[in-house]
PDB file of N, CA, C and O in Angstrom:
ATOM      1  N   MET A   1     182.864  45.055 189.280  1.00  0.00           N
ATOM      2  CA  MET A   1     183.823  44.227 189.987  1.00  0.00           C
ATOM      3  C   MET A   1     185.215  44.844 189.821  1.00  0.00           C
ATOM      4  O   MET A   1     185.609  45.202 188.717  1.00  0.00           O
ATOM      5  N   LYS A   2     185.941  44.921 190.908  1.00  0.00           N
ATOM      6  CA  LYS A   2     187.248  45.570 190.923  1.00  0.00           C
ATOM      7  C   LYS A   2     188.261  44.891 190.006  1.00  0.00           C
ATOM      8  O   LYS A   2     189.042  45.547 189.335  1.00  0.00           O
ATOM      9  N   HIS A   3     188.249  43.590 189.974  1.00  0.00           N
ATOM     10  CA  HIS A   3     189.247  42.831 189.209  1.00  0.00           C
ATOM     11  C   HIS A   3     188.595  42.025 188.081  1.00  0.00           C
ATOM     12  O   HIS A   3     188.878  40.842 187.908  1.00  0.00           O
ATOM     13  N   GLN A   4     187.755  42.667 187.304  1.00  0.00           N
ATOM     14  CA  GLN A   4     187.028  41.958 186.244  1.00  0.00           C
ATOM     15  C   GLN A   4     187.979  41.287 185.255  1.00  0.00           C
ATOM     16  O   GLN A   4     187.754  40.157 184.840  1.00  0.00           O
ATOM     17  N   LYS A   5     189.055  41.977 184.875  1.00  0.00           N
ATOM     18  CA  LYS A   5     190.009  41.423 183.919  1.00  0.00           C
ATOM     19  C   LYS A   5     190.652  40.140 184.481  1.00  0.00           C
ATOM     20  O   LYS A   5     190.776  39.141 183.778  1.00  0.00           O
ATOM     21  N   ILE A   6     191.001  40.172 185.757  1.00  0.00           N
ATOM     22  CA  ILE A   6     191.595  38.999 186.407  1.00  0.00           C
ATOM     23  C   ILE A   6     190.569  37.869 186.462  1.00  0.00           C
ATOM     24  O   ILE A   6     190.894  36.712 186.167  1.00  0.00           O
ATOM     25  N   PHE A   7     189.352  38.197 186.832  1.00  0.00           N
ATOM     26  CA  PHE A   7     188.290  37.196 186.908  1.00  0.00           C
ATOM     27  C   PHE A   7     188.093  36.518 185.559  1.00  0.00           C
ATOM     28  O   PHE A   7     188.022  35.280 185.481  1.00  0.00           O
ATOM     29  N   ASN A   8     188.034  37.300 184.487  1.00  0.00           N
ATOM     30  CA  ASN A   8     187.849  36.730 183.153  1.00  0.00           C
ATOM     31  C   ASN A   8     189.005  35.808 182.768  1.00  0.00           C
ATOM     32  O   ASN A   8     188.797  34.741 182.192  1.00  0.00           O
ATOM     33  N   ARG A   9     190.218  36.223 183.078  1.00  0.00           N
ATOM     34  CA  ARG A   9     191.379  35.389 182.765  1.00  0.00           C
ATOM     35  C   ARG A   9     191.324  34.065 183.533  1.00  0.00           C
ATOM     36  O   ARG A   9     191.627  33.007 182.989  1.00  0.00           O
ATOM     37  N   LEU A  10     190.945  34.148 184.796  1.00  0.00           N
ATOM     38  CA  LEU A  10     190.863  32.920 185.607  1.00  0.00           C
ATOM     39  C   LEU A  10     189.799  31.965 185.077  1.00  0.00           C
ATOM     40  O   LEU A  10     189.983  30.747 185.113  1.00  0.00           O
ATOM     41  N   ARG A  11     188.713  32.506 184.566  1.00  0.00           N
ATOM     42  CA  ARG A  11     187.683  31.643 183.981  1.00  0.00           C
ATOM     43  C   ARG A  11     188.225  30.911 182.752  1.00  0.00           C
ATOM     44  O   ARG A  11     187.939  29.736 182.528  1.00  0.00           O
ATOM     45  N   ARG A  12     189.026  31.616 181.925  1.00  0.00           N
ATOM     46  CA  ARG A  12     189.622  30.969 180.758  1.00  0.00           C
ATOM     47  C   ARG A  12     190.612  29.883 181.182  1.00  0.00           C
ATOM     48  O   ARG A  12     190.658  28.804 180.594  1.00  0.00           O
ATOM     49  N   ILE A  13     191.392  30.170 182.217  1.00  0.00           N
ATOM     50  CA  ILE A  13     192.345  29.176 182.722  1.00  0.00           C
ATOM     51  C   ILE A  13     191.595  27.962 183.254  1.00  0.00           C
ATOM     52  O   ILE A  13     191.998  26.816 183.027  1.00  0.00           O
ATOM     53  N   GLU A  14     190.492  28.209 183.930  1.00  0.00           N
ATOM     54  CA  GLU A  14     189.655  27.122 184.432  1.00  0.00           C
ATOM     55  C   GLU A  14     189.205  26.225 183.271  1.00  0.00           C
ATOM     56  O   GLU A  14     189.247  24.994 183.363  1.00  0.00           O
ATOM     57  N   GLY A  15     188.818  26.831 182.172  1.00  0.00           N
ATOM     58  CA  GLY A  15     188.430  26.068 180.992  1.00  0.00           C
ATOM     59  C   GLY A  15     189.591  25.268 180.425  1.00  0.00           C
ATOM     60  O   GLY A  15     189.427  24.118 180.000  1.00  0.00           O
ATOM     61  N   GLN A  16     190.781  25.865 180.426  1.00  0.00           N
ATOM     62  CA  GLN A  16     191.971  25.139 179.962  1.00  0.00           C
ATOM     63  C   GLN A  16     192.208  23.903 180.826  1.00  0.00           C
ATOM     64  O   GLN A  16     192.495  22.821 180.304  1.00  0.00           O
ATOM     65  N   ILE A  17     192.094  24.070 182.117  1.00  0.00           N
ATOM     66  CA  ILE A  17     192.340  22.957 183.041  1.00  0.00           C
ATOM     67  C   ILE A  17     191.302  21.854 182.844  1.00  0.00           C
ATOM     68  O   ILE A  17     191.639  20.659 182.835  1.00  0.00           O
ATOM     69  N   ARG A  18     190.048  22.230 182.654  1.00  0.00           N
ATOM     70  CA  ARG A  18     189.015  21.215 182.389  1.00  0.00           C
ATOM     71  C   ARG A  18     189.340  20.441 181.120  1.00  0.00           C
ATOM     72  O   ARG A  18     189.182  19.224 181.053  1.00  0.00           O
ATOM     73  N   GLY A  19     189.824  21.148 180.094  1.00  0.00           N
ATOM     74  CA  GLY A  19     190.213  20.492 178.854  1.00  0.00           C
ATOM     75  C   GLY A  19     191.364  19.518 179.069  1.00  0.00           C
ATOM     76  O   GLY A  19     191.377  18.411 178.514  1.00  0.00           O
ATOM     77  N   ILE A  20     192.310  19.904 179.894  1.00  0.00           N
ATOM     78  CA  ILE A  20     193.444  19.026 180.204  1.00  0.00           C
ATOM     79  C   ILE A  20     192.959  17.794 180.965  1.00  0.00           C
ATOM     80  O   ILE A  20     193.398  16.673 180.691  1.00  0.00           O
ATOM     81  N   GLU A  21     192.045  17.992 181.901  1.00  0.00           N
ATOM     82  CA  GLU A  21     191.484  16.850 182.637  1.00  0.00           C
ATOM     83  C   GLU A  21     190.831  15.855 181.674  1.00  0.00           C
ATOM     84  O   GLU A  21     190.997  14.641 181.822  1.00  0.00           O
ATOM     85  N   GLU A  22     190.105  16.372 180.701  1.00  0.00           N
ATOM     86  CA  GLU A  22     189.466  15.496 179.715  1.00  0.00           C
ATOM     87  C   GLU A  22     190.507  14.748 178.893  1.00  0.00           C
ATOM     88  O   GLU A  22     190.326  13.567 178.581  1.00  0.00           O
ATOM     89  N   MET A  23     191.585  15.436 178.547  1.00  0.00           N
ATOM     90  CA  MET A  23     192.659  14.787 177.799  1.00  0.00           C
ATOM     91  C   MET A  23     193.274  13.648 178.602  1.00  0.00           C
ATOM     92  O   MET A  23     193.554  12.577 178.059  1.00  0.00           O
ATOM     93  N   VAL A  24     193.464  13.869 179.894  1.00  0.00           N
ATOM     94  CA  VAL A  24     194.019  12.822 180.761  1.00  0.00           C
ATOM     95  C   VAL A  24     193.055  11.648 180.827  1.00  0.00           C
ATOM     96  O   VAL A  24     193.457  10.485 180.708  1.00  0.00           O
ATOM     97  N   ALA A  25     191.770  11.944 181.001  1.00  0.00           N
ATOM     98  CA  ALA A  25     190.763  10.888 181.088  1.00  0.00           C
ATOM     99  C   ALA A  25     190.702  10.064 179.806  1.00  0.00           C
ATOM    100  O   ALA A  25     190.397   8.864 179.848  1.00  0.00           O
ATOM    101  N   LYS A  26     191.013  10.689 178.678  1.00  0.00           N
ATOM    102  CA  LYS A  26     190.972   9.988 177.386  1.00  0.00           C
ATOM    103  C   LYS A  26     192.337   9.421 176.992  1.00  0.00           C
ATOM    104  O   LYS A  26     192.518   8.973 175.858  1.00  0.00           O
ATOM    105  N   ASP A  27     193.285   9.440 177.935  1.00  0.00           N
ATOM    106  CA  ASP A  27     194.627   8.888 177.703  1.00  0.00           C
ATOM    107  C   ASP A  27     195.318   9.487 176.479  1.00  0.00           C
ATOM    108  O   ASP A  27     195.944   8.778 175.689  1.00  0.00           O
ATOM    109  N   ARG A  28     195.217  10.802 176.320  1.00  0.00           N
ATOM    110  CA  ARG A  28     195.913  11.473 175.220  1.00  0.00           C
ATOM    111  C   ARG A  28     197.420  11.379 175.429  1.00  0.00           C
ATOM    112  O   ARG A  28     197.896  11.194 176.555  1.00  0.00           O
ATOM    113  N   LYS A  29     198.157  11.529 174.368  1.00  0.00           N
ATOM    114  CA  LYS A  29     199.615  11.433 174.433  1.00  0.00           C
ATOM    115  C   LYS A  29     200.187  12.513 175.357  1.00  0.00           C
ATOM    116  O   LYS A  29     199.684  13.623 175.420  1.00  0.00           O
ATOM    117  N   GLU A  30     201.276  12.132 176.026  1.00  0.00           N
ATOM    118  CA  GLU A  30     201.921  13.040 176.962  1.00  0.00           C
ATOM    119  C   GLU A  30     202.380  14.335 176.285  1.00  0.00           C
ATOM    120  O   GLU A  30     202.352  15.399 176.887  1.00  0.00           O
ATOM    121  N   GLU A  31     202.791  14.237 175.031  1.00  0.00           N
ATOM    122  CA  GLU A  31     203.258  15.427 174.317  1.00  0.00           C
ATOM    123  C   GLU A  31     202.148  16.482 174.229  1.00  0.00           C
ATOM    124  O   GLU A  31     202.388  17.669 174.407  1.00  0.00           O
ATOM    125  N   TYR A  32     200.927  16.025 173.946  1.00  0.00           N
ATOM    126  CA  TYR A  32     199.793  16.946 173.846  1.00  0.00           C
ATOM    127  C   TYR A  32     199.443  17.526 175.215  1.00  0.00           C
ATOM    128  O   TYR A  32     199.103  18.706 175.333  1.00  0.00           O
ATOM    129  N   LEU A  33     199.518  16.680 176.245  1.00  0.00           N
ATOM    130  CA  LEU A  33     199.252  17.153 177.605  1.00  0.00           C
ATOM    131  C   LEU A  33     200.271  18.216 178.002  1.00  0.00           C
ATOM    132  O   LEU A  33     199.906  19.252 178.578  1.00  0.00           O
ATOM    133  N   LEU A  34     201.523  17.957 177.687  1.00  0.00           N
ATOM    134  CA  LEU A  34     202.575  18.905 178.044  1.00  0.00           C
ATOM    135  C   LEU A  34     202.357  20.265 177.382  1.00  0.00           C
ATOM    136  O   LEU A  34     202.511  21.311 178.015  1.00  0.00           O
ATOM    137  N   ILE A  35     201.968  20.246 176.138  1.00  0.00           N
ATOM    138  CA  ILE A  35     201.696  21.498 175.419  1.00  0.00           C
ATOM    139  C   ILE A  35     200.573  22.270 176.108  1.00  0.00           C
ATOM    140  O   ILE A  35     200.679  23.486 176.326  1.00  0.00           O
ATOM    141  N   GLN A  36     199.505  21.584 176.463  1.00  0.00           N
ATOM    142  CA  GLN A  36     198.369  22.255 177.097  1.00  0.00           C
ATOM    143  C   GLN A  36     198.697  22.714 178.520  1.00  0.00           C
ATOM    144  O   GLN A  36     198.248  23.781 178.956  1.00  0.00           O
ATOM    145  N   LEU A  37     199.478  21.920 179.235  1.00  0.00           N
ATOM    146  CA  LEU A  37     199.889  22.332 180.581  1.00  0.00           C
ATOM    147  C   LEU A  37     200.766  23.576 180.524  1.00  0.00           C
ATOM    148  O   LEU A  37     200.629  24.484 181.353  1.00  0.00           O
ATOM    149  N   GLU A  38     201.663  23.623 179.554  1.00  0.00           N
ATOM    150  CA  GLU A  38     202.511  24.798 179.396  1.00  0.00           C
ATOM    151  C   GLU A  38     201.668  26.028 179.042  1.00  0.00           C
ATOM    152  O   GLU A  38     201.919  27.124 179.538  1.00  0.00           O
ATOM    153  N   ALA A  39     200.665  25.849 178.215  1.00  0.00           N
ATOM    154  CA  ALA A  39     199.773  26.960 177.870  1.00  0.00           C
ATOM    155  C   ALA A  39     199.037  27.461 179.115  1.00  0.00           C
ATOM    156  O   ALA A  39     198.905  28.679 179.314  1.00  0.00           O
ATOM    157  N   ALA A  40     198.581  26.547 179.959  1.00  0.00           N
ATOM    158  CA  ALA A  40     197.880  26.935 181.179  1.00  0.00           C
ATOM    159  C   ALA A  40     198.836  27.658 182.133  1.00  0.00           C
ATOM    160  O   ALA A  40     198.472  28.667 182.748  1.00  0.00           O
ATOM    161  N   ARG A  41     200.064  27.161 182.228  1.00  0.00           N
ATOM    162  CA  ARG A  41     201.048  27.809 183.094  1.00  0.00           C
ATOM    163  C   ARG A  41     201.352  29.220 182.594  1.00  0.00           C
ATOM    164  O   ARG A  41     201.443  30.167 183.371  1.00  0.00           O
ATOM    165  N   SER A  42     201.483  29.368 181.292  1.00  0.00           N
ATOM    166  CA  SER A  42     201.741  30.673 180.704  1.00  0.00           C
ATOM    167  C   SER A  42     200.575  31.631 180.964  1.00  0.00           C
ATOM    168  O   SER A  42     200.784  32.810 181.282  1.00  0.00           O
ATOM    169  N   SER A  43     199.365  31.122 180.852  1.00  0.00           N
ATOM    170  CA  SER A  43     198.177  31.941 181.126  1.00  0.00           C
ATOM    171  C   SER A  43     198.154  32.412 182.572  1.00  0.00           C
ATOM    172  O   SER A  43     197.826  33.571 182.863  1.00  0.00           O
ATOM    173  N   LEU A  44     198.511  31.521 183.485  1.00  0.00           N
ATOM    174  CA  LEU A  44     198.529  31.885 184.898  1.00  0.00           C
ATOM    175  C   LEU A  44     199.617  32.925 185.174  1.00  0.00           C
ATOM    176  O   LEU A  44     199.382  33.907 185.883  1.00  0.00           O
ATOM    177  N   ALA A  45     200.796  32.741 184.576  1.00  0.00           N
ATOM    178  CA  ALA A  45     201.878  33.711 184.756  1.00  0.00           C
ATOM    179  C   ALA A  45     201.464  35.080 184.219  1.00  0.00           C
ATOM    180  O   ALA A  45     201.756  36.113 184.833  1.00  0.00           O
ATOM    181  N   SER A  46     200.777  35.092 183.092  1.00  0.00           N
ATOM    182  CA  SER A  46     200.302  36.340 182.510  1.00  0.00           C
ATOM    183  C   SER A  46     199.277  37.010 183.417  1.00  0.00           C
ATOM    184  O   SER A  46     199.260  38.238 183.571  1.00  0.00           O
ATOM    185  N   THR A  47     198.442  36.219 184.038  1.00  0.00           N
ATOM    186  CA  THR A  47     197.434  36.753 184.957  1.00  0.00           C
ATOM    187  C   THR A  47     198.107  37.363 186.181  1.00  0.00           C
ATOM    188  O   THR A  47     197.704  38.437 186.649  1.00  0.00           O
ATOM    189  N   ILE A  48     199.131  36.705 186.679  1.00  0.00           N
ATOM    190  CA  ILE A  48     199.879  37.241 187.821  1.00  0.00           C
ATOM    191  C   ILE A  48     200.502  38.586 187.443  1.00  0.00           C
ATOM    192  O   ILE A  48     200.412  39.554 188.206  1.00  0.00           O
ATOM    193  N   SER A  49     201.103  38.657 186.272  1.00  0.00           N
ATOM    194  CA  SER A  49     201.700  39.914 185.819  1.00  0.00           C
ATOM    195  C   SER A  49     200.663  41.015 185.696  1.00  0.00           C
ATOM    196  O   SER A  49     200.910  42.166 186.072  1.00  0.00           O
ATOM    197  N   THR A  50     199.500  40.671 185.183  1.00  0.00           N
ATOM    198  CA  THR A  50     198.425  41.657 185.037  1.00  0.00           C
ATOM    199  C   THR A  50     197.993  42.196 186.393  1.00  0.00           C
ATOM    200  O   THR A  50     197.808  43.410 186.561  1.00  0.00           O
ATOM    201  N   LEU A  51     197.869  41.316 187.374  1.00  0.00           N
ATOM    202  CA  LEU A  51     197.473  41.756 188.709  1.00  0.00           C
ATOM    203  C   LEU A  51     198.537  42.663 189.314  1.00  0.00           C
ATOM    204  O   LEU A  51     198.217  43.710 189.900  1.00  0.00           O
ATOM    205  N   ILE A  52     199.795  42.309 189.154  1.00  0.00           N
ATOM    206  CA  ILE A  52     200.869  43.146 189.687  1.00  0.00           C
ATOM    207  C   ILE A  52     200.866  44.506 189.004  1.00  0.00           C
ATOM    208  O   ILE A  52     201.035  45.535 189.659  1.00  0.00           O
ATOM    209  N   GLU A  53     200.659  44.518 187.696  1.00  0.00           N
ATOM    210  CA  GLU A  53     200.580  45.790 186.976  1.00  0.00           C
ATOM    211  C   GLU A  53     199.458  46.655 187.528  1.00  0.00           C
ATOM    212  O   GLU A  53     199.641  47.862 187.746  1.00  0.00           O
ATOM    213  N   GLU A  54     198.301  46.058 187.767  1.00  0.00           N
ATOM    214  CA  GLU A  54     197.178  46.808 188.325  1.00  0.00           C
ATOM    215  C   GLU A  54     197.532  47.377 189.698  1.00  0.00           C
ATOM    216  O   GLU A  54     197.203  48.519 190.015  1.00  0.00           O
ATOM    217  N   MET A  55     198.204  46.568 190.487  1.00  0.00           N
ATOM    218  CA  MET A  55     198.586  47.010 191.830  1.00  0.00           C
ATOM    219  C   MET A  55     199.551  48.189 191.763  1.00  0.00           C
ATOM    220  O   MET A  55     199.454  49.123 192.562  1.00  0.00           O
ATOM    221  N   LEU A  56     200.471  48.150 190.815  1.00  0.00           N
ATOM    222  CA  LEU A  56     201.458  49.218 190.705  1.00  0.00           C
ATOM    223  C   LEU A  56     200.877  50.484 190.091  1.00  0.00           C
ATOM    224  O   LEU A  56     201.291  51.591 190.432  1.00  0.00           O
ATOM    225  N   GLU A  57     199.920  50.309 189.196  1.00  0.00           N
ATOM    226  CA  GLU A  57     199.321  51.473 188.539  1.00  0.00           C
ATOM    227  C   GLU A  57     198.368  52.214 189.460  1.00  0.00           C
ATOM    228  O   GLU A  57     198.239  53.425 189.377  1.00  0.00           O
ATOM    229  N   LYS A  58     197.699  51.485 190.330  1.00  0.00           N
ATOM    230  CA  LYS A  58     196.705  52.096 191.212  1.00  0.00           C
ATOM    231  C   LYS A  58     196.982  51.665 192.651  1.00  0.00           C
ATOM    232  O   LYS A  58     196.270  50.812 193.198  1.00  0.00           O
ATOM    233  N   PRO A  59     198.016  52.226 193.281  1.00  0.00           N
ATOM    234  CA  PRO A  59     198.319  51.801 194.652  1.00  0.00           C
ATOM    235  C   PRO A  59     197.176  52.146 195.601  1.00  0.00           C
ATOM    236  O   PRO A  59     196.471  53.134 195.409  1.00  0.00           O
ATOM    237  N   ALA A  60     196.989  51.307 196.593  1.00  0.00           N
ATOM    238  CA  ALA A  60     195.956  51.553 197.600  1.00  0.00           C
ATOM    239  C   ALA A  60     196.314  52.799 198.398  1.00  0.00           C
ATOM    240  O   ALA A  60     197.482  53.168 198.511  1.00  0.00           O
ATOM    241  N   GLU A  61     195.322  53.429 198.957  1.00  0.00           N
ATOM    242  CA  GLU A  61     195.551  54.644 199.725  1.00  0.00           C
ATOM    243  C   GLU A  61     196.530  54.358 200.863  1.00  0.00           C
ATOM    244  O   GLU A  61     196.407  53.364 201.569  1.00  0.00           O
ATOM    245  N   GLY A  62     197.520  55.198 200.978  1.00  0.00           N
ATOM    246  CA  GLY A  62     198.507  55.030 202.037  1.00  0.00           C
ATOM    247  C   GLY A  62     199.699  54.177 201.636  1.00  0.00           C
ATOM    248  O   GLY A  62     200.682  54.119 202.359  1.00  0.00           O
ATOM    249  N   ASP A  63     199.640  53.507 200.488  1.00  0.00           N
ATOM    250  CA  ASP A  63     200.770  52.694 200.033  1.00  0.00           C
ATOM    251  C   ASP A  63     201.890  53.585 199.536  1.00  0.00           C
ATOM    252  O   ASP A  63     201.676  54.705 199.082  1.00  0.00           O
ATOM    253  N   LEU A  64     203.092  53.060 199.589  1.00  0.00           N
ATOM    254  CA  LEU A  64     204.256  53.746 199.056  1.00  0.00           C
ATOM    255  C   LEU A  64     204.093  53.925 197.551  1.00  0.00           C
ATOM    256  O   LEU A  64     203.729  52.993 196.840  1.00  0.00           O
ATOM    257  N   LYS A  65     204.331  55.103 197.061  1.00  0.00           N
ATOM    258  CA  LYS A  65     204.211  55.365 195.632  1.00  0.00           C
ATOM    259  C   LYS A  65     205.580  55.236 194.986  1.00  0.00           C
ATOM    260  O   LYS A  65     206.574  55.716 195.494  1.00  0.00           O
ATOM    261  N   LEU A  66     205.645  54.553 193.835  1.00  0.00           N
ATOM    262  CA  LEU A  66     206.894  54.361 193.119  1.00  0.00           C
ATOM    263  C   LEU A  66     206.954  55.326 191.948  1.00  0.00           C
ATOM    264  O   LEU A  66     205.939  55.625 191.334  1.00  0.00           O
ATOM    265  N   ASP A  67     208.164  55.766 191.611  1.00  0.00           N
ATOM    266  CA  ASP A  67     208.272  56.621 190.435  1.00  0.00           C
ATOM    267  C   ASP A  67     208.205  55.765 189.169  1.00  0.00           C
ATOM    268  O   ASP A  67     208.365  54.549 189.205  1.00  0.00           O
ATOM    269  N   ASP A  68     207.938  56.406 188.036  1.00  0.00           N
ATOM    270  CA  ASP A  68     207.730  55.704 186.766  1.00  0.00           C
ATOM    271  C   ASP A  68     208.913  54.834 186.364  1.00  0.00           C
ATOM    272  O   ASP A  68     208.728  53.742 185.825  1.00  0.00           O
ATOM    273  N   ILE A  69     210.124  55.297 186.584  1.00  0.00           N
ATOM    274  CA  ILE A  69     211.309  54.525 186.187  1.00  0.00           C
ATOM    275  C   ILE A  69     211.375  53.213 186.964  1.00  0.00           C
ATOM    276  O   ILE A  69     211.617  52.150 186.392  1.00  0.00           O
ATOM    277  N   LYS A  70     211.125  53.265 188.258  1.00  0.00           N
ATOM    278  CA  LYS A  70     211.151  52.049 189.076  1.00  0.00           C
ATOM    279  C   LYS A  70     210.036  51.093 188.675  1.00  0.00           C
ATOM    280  O   LYS A  70     210.234  49.885 188.616  1.00  0.00           O
ATOM    281  N   ILE A  71     208.862  51.629 188.392  1.00  0.00           N
ATOM    282  CA  ILE A  71     207.734  50.795 187.984  1.00  0.00           C
ATOM    283  C   ILE A  71     208.052  50.077 186.677  1.00  0.00           C
ATOM    284  O   ILE A  71     207.850  48.872 186.554  1.00  0.00           O
ATOM    285  N   LYS A  72     208.582  50.807 185.690  1.00  0.00           N
ATOM    286  CA  LYS A  72     208.915  50.192 184.419  1.00  0.00           C
ATOM    287  C   LYS A  72     209.975  49.118 184.559  1.00  0.00           C
ATOM    288  O   LYS A  72     209.887  48.050 183.954  1.00  0.00           O
ATOM    289  N   ALA A  73     210.970  49.368 185.379  1.00  0.00           N
ATOM    290  CA  ALA A  73     212.020  48.363 185.605  1.00  0.00           C
ATOM    291  C   ALA A  73     211.445  47.131 186.287  1.00  0.00           C
ATOM    292  O   ALA A  73     211.777  45.989 185.905  1.00  0.00           O
ATOM    293  N   LEU A  74     210.572  47.329 187.249  1.00  0.00           N
ATOM    294  CA  LEU A  74     209.947  46.210 187.945  1.00  0.00           C
ATOM    295  C   LEU A  74     209.074  45.389 186.998  1.00  0.00           C
ATOM    296  O   LEU A  74     209.133  44.158 186.982  1.00  0.00           O
ATOM    297  N   LEU A  75     208.306  46.054 186.173  1.00  0.00           N
ATOM    298  CA  LEU A  75     207.446  45.352 185.225  1.00  0.00           C
ATOM    299  C   LEU A  75     208.277  44.557 184.213  1.00  0.00           C
ATOM    300  O   LEU A  75     207.912  43.440 183.857  1.00  0.00           O
ATOM    301  N   ARG A  76     209.384  45.116 183.749  1.00  0.00           N
ATOM    302  CA  ARG A  76     210.258  44.375 182.825  1.00  0.00           C
ATOM    303  C   ARG A  76     210.768  43.107 183.490  1.00  0.00           C
ATOM    304  O   ARG A  76     210.779  42.040 182.898  1.00  0.00           O
ATOM    305  N   ALA A  77     211.180  43.217 184.729  1.00  0.00           N
ATOM    306  CA  ALA A  77     211.706  42.063 185.463  1.00  0.00           C
ATOM    307  C   ALA A  77     210.629  41.001 185.673  1.00  0.00           C
ATOM    308  O   ALA A  77     210.875  39.804 185.502  1.00  0.00           O
ATOM    309  N   ILE A  78     209.443  41.438 185.997  1.00  0.00           N
ATOM    310  CA  ILE A  78     208.339  40.505 186.236  1.00  0.00           C
ATOM    311  C   ILE A  78     207.992  39.766 184.950  1.00  0.00           C
ATOM    312  O   ILE A  78     207.799  38.551 184.949  1.00  0.00           O
ATOM    313  N   LYS A  79     207.921  40.482 183.844  1.00  0.00           N
ATOM    314  CA  LYS A  79     207.538  39.860 182.578  1.00  0.00           C
ATOM    315  C   LYS A  79     208.577  38.864 182.102  1.00  0.00           C
ATOM    316  O   LYS A  79     208.250  37.903 181.427  1.00  0.00           O
ATOM    317  N   ARG A  80     209.818  39.062 182.442  1.00  0.00           N
ATOM    318  CA  ARG A  80     210.875  38.109 182.062  1.00  0.00           C
ATOM    319  C   ARG A  80     210.782  36.834 182.877  1.00  0.00           C
ATOM    320  O   ARG A  80     211.173  35.781 182.407  1.00  0.00           O
ATOM    321  N   GLY A  81     210.308  36.945 184.128  1.00  0.00           N
ATOM    322  CA  GLY A  81     210.261  35.801 185.036  1.00  0.00           C
ATOM    323  C   GLY A  81     209.238  34.841 184.632  1.00  0.00           C
ATOM    324  O   GLY A  81     209.293  33.674 184.626  1.00  0.00           O
TER     325      GLY A  81
END
């Protein structure tokens, strides 16, 4: 599979979301829900960064190629966001 790493991350995020759903169903405190929601959001942001990194490291045939300095600057900016 081309994006196995992304697929695996999404499966973990799916598990996080199921856990959050169970917490909501059991009326857990909002503080605990917020912590888990933030963790899920962070996981999703990390997955997005990973996909962008893959795209930049292995551009599709015919795509514009970026030099290393531009790629590193772009990745730094993405990771901060």
